Coordinates of C-alpha atoms in Angstrom, one line a residue:
Chain A
M1 CA 152.7 183.3 110.3
S2 CA 154.8 184.5 107.8
T3 CA 154.3 185.2 103.9
T4 CA 156.8 183.7 101.7
T5 CA 157.3 185.3 98.0
E6 CA 158.1 182.8 95.3
T7 CA 161.2 183.9 93.6
I8 CA 162.1 180.9 91.3
R9 CA 159.5 180.3 88.7
N10 CA 159.9 178.0 85.8
G11 CA 164.0 177.6 86.8
V12 CA 164.1 181.4 86.6
D13 CA 165.0 183.6 89.6
T14 CA 162.8 186.3 88.9
A15 CA 164.1 188.5 91.8
Q16 CA 167.5 188.3 89.9
L17 CA 165.5 189.1 86.8
Y18 CA 163.9 192.1 88.1
G19 CA 167.2 193.3 89.7
T20 CA 168.8 193.1 86.3
L21 CA 166.2 195.1 84.5
D22 CA 166.4 197.8 87.3
A23 CA 170.2 197.9 87.0
I24 CA 169.9 198.4 83.3
K25 CA 167.2 201.0 83.6
A26 CA 169.8 202.9 86.1
D27 CA 172.9 202.4 83.7
P28 CA 172.0 201.4 80.2
E29 CA 175.5 200.9 79.4
L30 CA 175.4 197.5 81.4
A31 CA 173.4 196.3 78.5
R32 CA 176.1 196.1 76.0
F33 CA 177.0 192.7 75.3
Q34 CA 179.4 190.8 72.6
F35 CA 179.2 187.4 72.0
R36 CA 182.0 185.2 70.2
A37 CA 182.6 181.9 68.4
R38 CA 185.8 180.5 67.0
N39 CA 185.7 177.7 64.4
R40 CA 188.4 175.7 63.1
W41 CA 188.1 173.3 60.0
I42 CA 189.0 169.5 60.7
E43 CA 188.4 167.7 57.5
G44 CA 185.6 167.5 54.8
A45 CA 182.2 168.9 56.0
H46 CA 183.9 168.6 59.7
N47 CA 184.2 171.7 61.7
R48 CA 184.5 172.6 65.3
T49 CA 183.3 175.6 67.0
T50 CA 184.7 176.9 70.6
I51 CA 182.5 179.1 72.8
R52 CA 183.5 180.6 76.0
D53 CA 184.3 184.1 76.6
F54 CA 181.8 187.1 76.0
Y55 CA 181.6 190.6 76.9
A56 CA 178.8 192.0 79.2
A57 CA 178.0 194.5 81.8
K58 CA 181.0 196.6 81.3
Q59 CA 183.6 193.8 81.5
E60 CA 184.7 190.6 80.0
D61 CA 182.7 187.8 81.7
T62 CA 184.8 185.1 83.4
S63 CA 181.9 183.2 84.9
R64 CA 182.0 180.2 82.7
A65 CA 183.8 177.1 84.1
G66 CA 185.1 175.7 80.6
E67 CA 184.5 176.1 76.8
F68 CA 181.8 174.6 75.0
V69 CA 183.0 172.6 71.7
I70 CA 180.4 172.0 69.1
D71 CA 181.0 170.1 65.8
A72 CA 179.5 170.3 62.6
G73 CA 178.9 167.9 59.6
E74 CA 177.0 166.9 56.7
P75 CA 175.2 163.8 56.0
A76 CA 176.2 161.5 53.2
I77 CA 174.1 162.7 50.6
L78 CA 175.8 166.3 51.1
L79 CA 179.3 164.5 50.9
G80 CA 179.8 164.4 54.7
S81 CA 180.1 161.4 57.4
D82 CA 177.6 163.0 60.1
T83 CA 180.1 164.5 62.2
G84 CA 177.5 166.5 63.6
P85 CA 174.3 168.1 62.5
N86 CA 174.5 170.6 59.4
P87 CA 175.0 174.2 59.9
A88 CA 171.3 174.9 58.6
E89 CA 169.9 172.2 61.2
Y90 CA 172.2 174.4 63.8
L91 CA 170.2 177.6 62.6
L92 CA 166.9 175.7 63.3
H93 CA 168.4 174.8 66.8
A94 CA 169.3 178.3 67.6
L95 CA 165.7 179.6 66.7
A96 CA 164.1 176.9 68.7
A97 CA 166.3 177.5 71.8
C98 CA 165.8 181.3 71.7
L99 CA 162.3 181.2 71.2
T100 CA 161.8 178.6 74.0
T101 CA 164.0 180.6 76.5
S102 CA 162.0 183.9 75.7
I103 CA 158.7 181.9 76.3
V104 CA 160.0 180.6 79.6
Y105 CA 161.3 184.1 80.8
I106 CA 158.4 185.9 79.8
A107 CA 156.1 183.6 81.5
A108 CA 158.2 183.8 84.7
A109 CA 157.9 187.4 84.6
R110 CA 154.1 187.3 84.1
G111 CA 153.6 184.8 87.1
V112 CA 152.8 181.9 84.8
H113 CA 154.0 178.4 85.7
L114 CA 154.7 176.3 82.4
T115 CA 154.7 172.4 82.7
E116 CA 155.7 171.9 78.9
V117 CA 157.1 173.7 75.9
E118 CA 158.0 172.0 72.7
S119 CA 158.6 172.7 69.4
T120 CA 159.1 171.3 65.8
L121 CA 160.8 173.2 63.2
E122 CA 161.1 172.6 59.5
G123 CA 163.0 174.4 56.9
D124 CA 162.4 174.1 53.2
M125 CA 165.3 174.2 50.8
D126 CA 166.2 173.9 47.0
V127 CA 169.8 173.1 47.1
Q128 CA 170.3 174.2 43.4
G129 CA 171.0 177.5 44.8
A130 CA 173.6 176.7 47.6
L131 CA 175.3 174.4 44.9
G132 CA 175.7 176.9 42.4
L133 CA 173.4 175.3 40.0
S134 CA 170.7 178.2 39.4
D135 CA 170.1 181.4 40.4
D136 CA 166.3 181.1 40.5
Y137 CA 166.6 179.6 43.9
R138 CA 168.1 181.2 47.0
N139 CA 170.8 179.7 49.0
G140 CA 169.1 179.2 52.5
F141 CA 165.6 178.1 53.6
E142 CA 162.7 179.3 51.7
Q143 CA 160.7 179.4 54.7
I144 CA 161.1 177.8 58.3
R145 CA 157.8 176.8 60.2
V146 CA 157.7 176.6 63.8
S147 CA 155.0 174.7 65.9
F148 CA 154.9 175.0 69.5
R149 CA 153.0 172.9 72.0
I150 CA 152.8 174.6 75.4
A151 CA 150.9 173.9 78.7
G152 CA 150.9 175.7 82.0
D153 CA 148.6 177.0 84.6
A154 CA 147.1 179.9 82.5
P155 CA 144.3 180.2 80.0
A156 CA 144.9 179.3 76.5
E157 CA 144.8 182.8 75.4
K158 CA 147.4 184.1 77.8
L159 CA 149.7 181.1 77.0
R160 CA 149.3 182.1 73.3
E161 CA 150.1 185.9 74.3
I162 CA 153.3 184.5 75.8
V163 CA 154.3 182.9 72.6
D164 CA 153.4 185.9 70.6
R165 CA 155.5 188.2 72.9
A166 CA 158.5 185.9 72.8
Q167 CA 158.5 186.0 69.0
R168 CA 158.4 189.8 69.3
R169 CA 161.4 190.0 72.0
S170 CA 163.6 186.9 70.6
A171 CA 167.0 187.5 69.7
V172 CA 167.6 185.1 66.9
F173 CA 163.8 185.3 65.6
D174 CA 164.8 188.8 65.1
M175 CA 167.9 187.8 63.3
V176 CA 166.7 185.0 61.4
A177 CA 163.4 186.8 60.2
H178 CA 164.8 190.0 59.5
G179 CA 168.5 189.7 58.6
V180 CA 171.7 191.1 60.3
P181 CA 174.5 193.0 58.5
V182 CA 177.6 190.8 58.4
T183 CA 181.1 191.4 57.3
V184 CA 183.5 188.7 56.2
D185 CA 187.1 189.2 55.5
A186 CA 190.3 186.9 55.1
T187 CA 193.6 186.8 55.9
V188 CA 195.9 184.4 53.9
A189 CA 198.1 182.7 56.1
Chain B
M1 CA 202.4 153.5 33.3
S2 CA 198.6 154.5 34.5
T3 CA 197.2 157.9 35.3
T4 CA 195.6 158.3 38.6
T5 CA 192.9 160.9 39.2
E6 CA 192.5 162.2 42.6
T7 CA 189.1 162.0 43.8
I8 CA 189.3 162.9 47.5
R9 CA 190.5 166.6 48.0
N10 CA 190.0 168.4 51.4
G11 CA 188.4 165.4 52.7
V12 CA 185.6 165.9 49.9
D13 CA 185.1 163.1 47.3
T14 CA 185.1 165.2 44.0
A15 CA 183.7 162.5 42.1
Q16 CA 180.4 162.2 44.2
L17 CA 180.3 166.0 44.2
Y18 CA 180.6 166.2 40.3
G19 CA 178.1 163.2 40.1
T20 CA 175.6 164.9 42.8
L21 CA 175.6 168.2 40.6
D22 CA 175.0 166.0 37.2
A23 CA 172.2 164.3 38.9
I24 CA 170.3 167.2 40.0
K25 CA 170.9 169.0 36.4
A26 CA 169.4 166.0 34.9
D27 CA 166.4 165.7 37.4
P28 CA 166.2 169.0 39.1
E29 CA 163.7 167.4 41.8
L30 CA 166.2 165.7 43.4
A31 CA 167.5 169.1 44.9
R32 CA 164.2 169.7 47.2
F33 CA 165.6 169.3 50.9
Q34 CA 163.6 169.6 54.0
F35 CA 165.7 169.9 57.4
R36 CA 164.0 169.6 60.9
A37 CA 164.6 170.2 64.5
R38 CA 162.8 169.1 67.7
N39 CA 163.0 171.1 70.7
R40 CA 162.0 170.5 74.3
W41 CA 162.2 172.7 77.4
I42 CA 163.9 171.4 80.5
E43 CA 164.2 174.0 83.1
G44 CA 164.9 177.6 83.0
A45 CA 167.4 178.5 80.2
H46 CA 167.9 174.9 79.6
N47 CA 166.4 173.2 76.5
R48 CA 167.5 170.4 74.4
T49 CA 167.0 170.0 70.6
T50 CA 167.2 166.6 68.7
I51 CA 167.9 166.2 65.1
R52 CA 168.1 163.1 62.7
D53 CA 165.4 162.9 59.9
F54 CA 165.4 165.1 56.9
Y55 CA 163.9 164.8 53.4
A56 CA 166.4 164.6 50.5
A57 CA 166.4 163.4 46.8
K58 CA 162.8 162.7 46.6
Q59 CA 162.6 160.7 50.0
E60 CA 163.1 160.6 53.5
D61 CA 166.7 160.0 54.4
T62 CA 167.5 157.1 56.7
S63 CA 171.3 157.2 56.6
R64 CA 172.0 158.8 60.0
A65 CA 173.0 156.2 62.7
G66 CA 171.5 157.9 65.5
E67 CA 170.1 161.3 66.5
F68 CA 172.0 164.4 67.4
V69 CA 171.4 166.0 70.9
I70 CA 172.1 169.5 71.4
D71 CA 171.8 171.5 74.6
A72 CA 171.4 175.3 74.9
G73 CA 171.7 177.5 77.9
E74 CA 172.5 181.1 79.2
P75 CA 175.3 182.0 81.4
A76 CA 174.7 183.3 85.0
I77 CA 174.4 187.1 84.0
L78 CA 171.5 185.9 81.7
L79 CA 169.9 184.1 84.5
G80 CA 171.1 180.6 83.3
S81 CA 173.6 178.1 84.6
D82 CA 175.6 177.4 81.3
T83 CA 174.0 174.3 80.3
G84 CA 175.2 175.1 76.9
P85 CA 176.0 177.9 74.7
N86 CA 173.3 180.4 74.3
P87 CA 171.0 180.5 71.2
A88 CA 172.9 183.7 69.8
E89 CA 176.2 181.8 70.1
Y90 CA 174.7 178.9 68.1
L91 CA 173.8 181.4 65.4
L92 CA 177.5 182.3 65.3
H93 CA 178.5 178.6 65.3
A94 CA 175.9 177.9 62.3
L95 CA 177.3 180.7 60.3
A96 CA 181.0 179.6 61.0
A97 CA 180.2 176.2 60.0
C98 CA 178.1 176.8 56.7
L99 CA 180.8 179.4 55.5
T100 CA 183.6 177.2 56.4
T101 CA 182.1 173.8 54.7
S102 CA 181.3 176.1 51.5
I103 CA 185.0 177.1 51.5
V104 CA 186.4 173.6 51.6
Y105 CA 183.8 172.4 49.0
I106 CA 184.6 175.1 46.6
A107 CA 188.3 174.6 47.2
A108 CA 187.8 170.9 46.3
A109 CA 186.0 171.6 43.3
R110 CA 188.6 174.0 41.8
G111 CA 191.4 171.7 42.6
V112 CA 192.8 173.7 45.8
H113 CA 194.2 171.8 48.6
L114 CA 193.7 173.7 51.9
T115 CA 195.8 173.5 54.9
E116 CA 194.1 175.5 57.4
V117 CA 190.6 177.3 57.8
E118 CA 190.0 179.2 61.0
S119 CA 187.4 181.9 61.8
T120 CA 186.6 184.3 64.6
L121 CA 183.2 185.7 64.7
E122 CA 181.8 188.4 67.0
G123 CA 178.5 189.8 67.4
D124 CA 177.4 193.0 69.1
M125 CA 173.8 193.2 71.0
D126 CA 172.3 195.9 73.3
V127 CA 170.1 193.5 75.3
Q128 CA 167.7 196.4 76.3
G129 CA 166.0 195.1 73.0
A130 CA 165.3 191.5 73.9
L131 CA 164.6 192.5 77.3
G132 CA 161.7 194.7 76.4
L133 CA 163.2 197.7 78.0
S134 CA 163.5 199.8 75.0
D135 CA 162.5 199.9 71.2
D136 CA 165.6 202.0 70.2
Y137 CA 167.5 198.7 70.0
R138 CA 166.6 195.6 68.0
N139 CA 166.5 192.1 69.7
G140 CA 169.4 190.4 67.6
F141 CA 172.9 191.4 66.9
E142 CA 173.3 194.7 65.4
Q143 CA 176.2 193.2 63.3
I144 CA 178.2 190.3 62.9
R145 CA 182.0 190.4 61.9
V146 CA 183.6 187.2 60.6
S147 CA 187.3 187.0 60.1
F148 CA 188.9 184.2 58.3
R149 CA 192.4 182.8 58.2
I150 CA 193.0 180.6 55.4
A151 CA 196.0 178.7 53.9
G152 CA 196.4 176.3 50.9
D153 CA 198.4 175.5 47.9
A154 CA 197.0 178.5 45.8
P155 CA 197.9 182.2 45.4
A156 CA 196.5 184.5 47.9
E157 CA 194.2 186.0 45.1
K158 CA 192.6 182.7 44.5
L159 CA 192.1 181.7 48.2
R160 CA 190.4 185.0 48.6
E161 CA 188.3 184.4 45.6
I162 CA 187.2 181.1 47.3
V163 CA 186.1 182.9 50.4
D164 CA 184.1 185.4 48.3
R165 CA 182.4 183.0 46.4
A166 CA 181.5 180.8 49.7
Q167 CA 179.9 184.1 51.1
R168 CA 177.8 184.1 47.9
R169 CA 176.5 180.5 48.2
S170 CA 176.5 179.7 52.0
A171 CA 173.0 178.7 52.8
V172 CA 173.2 180.0 56.5
F173 CA 175.2 183.4 55.4
D174 CA 172.3 183.9 53.1
M175 CA 169.8 183.3 55.9
V176 CA 171.3 185.4 58.6
A177 CA 172.3 188.3 56.3
H178 CA 169.0 188.4 54.3
G179 CA 166.4 187.0 56.8
V180 CA 163.9 184.2 55.9
P181 CA 160.1 184.2 56.2
V182 CA 159.3 182.3 59.7
T183 CA 155.6 181.3 60.7
V184 CA 155.2 180.4 64.5
D185 CA 152.2 178.7 65.6
A186 CA 151.2 177.5 69.0
T187 CA 149.0 174.6 70.2
V188 CA 147.9 174.8 74.0
A189 CA 148.0 171.2 75.4

């Protein structure tokens, strides 16, 4: 009889995961990434982002079959026509997606099979800030609440530890919770 | 002869914009908003957010005809199968979309007709942080660069002022540049 070793766990190829970690330990320059987005205004609150190319592992990545196209908008009460979620909602999505993927990858690395990961996010905003009506309110959310529901073949305590670890390693959680230096420049066409 | 007053500018109904500002000045409670997102893990790096309901102007908004569905993923080098842009790319999209809409609304309010607003965004990341390999690198982007190209019927200096003002009032710019308090809790199912 032979012994088989599971490599795909939670849809994550753990052999590839450990291989990637080993390769970066041997050559940390492989860890330098640059992600990009290009946005074009269409009309009113409607604008569109295209995403495809990025830099990783010492080269321009060419693995993607096509570009992703994402439309943003605003609801009627914010003078739009619902051409897409609004930018603040996209930020909640980015946060949810990053925490979730972090949970799934960490669980895979720790040998935990997950059966469910769901989350609800809420962000509170007083729009007097963004509308320029008052300096007593910030422009963005005052706070964001994230509530996960998680299930898998590990004790509750271990599942909670995985959520904690994901929070400590999520790229988007880090950015949203702590901020990032952003430079904005403009060329007049 | 009659005089007509332009109300739609850059696709923004400026009469509605001024009416909204006046209504909030008269009753600031109208400015309390809450946005939401719900995310569900599918497999590996693939997860899906649905967005529809939100709270605004003292009530649950019911104006949206349906829900928005957004899929996230990772490219092959990050152990995914490109089921969507990755979470960090979505954060760049949220930032681009919010700055762009802010530019368009501010221009409309100031009587400037825009003909072009485009932007490219880049975020630099050393994934040794998010992968848990080193504490010398943060998990998120070290920095984000946003480059706008803008054109319209105003002098270059005025167009640049509009971009500056948008940066000072954008909800997502505020959150990404300065951070937001985020709470994460988990229920084990």
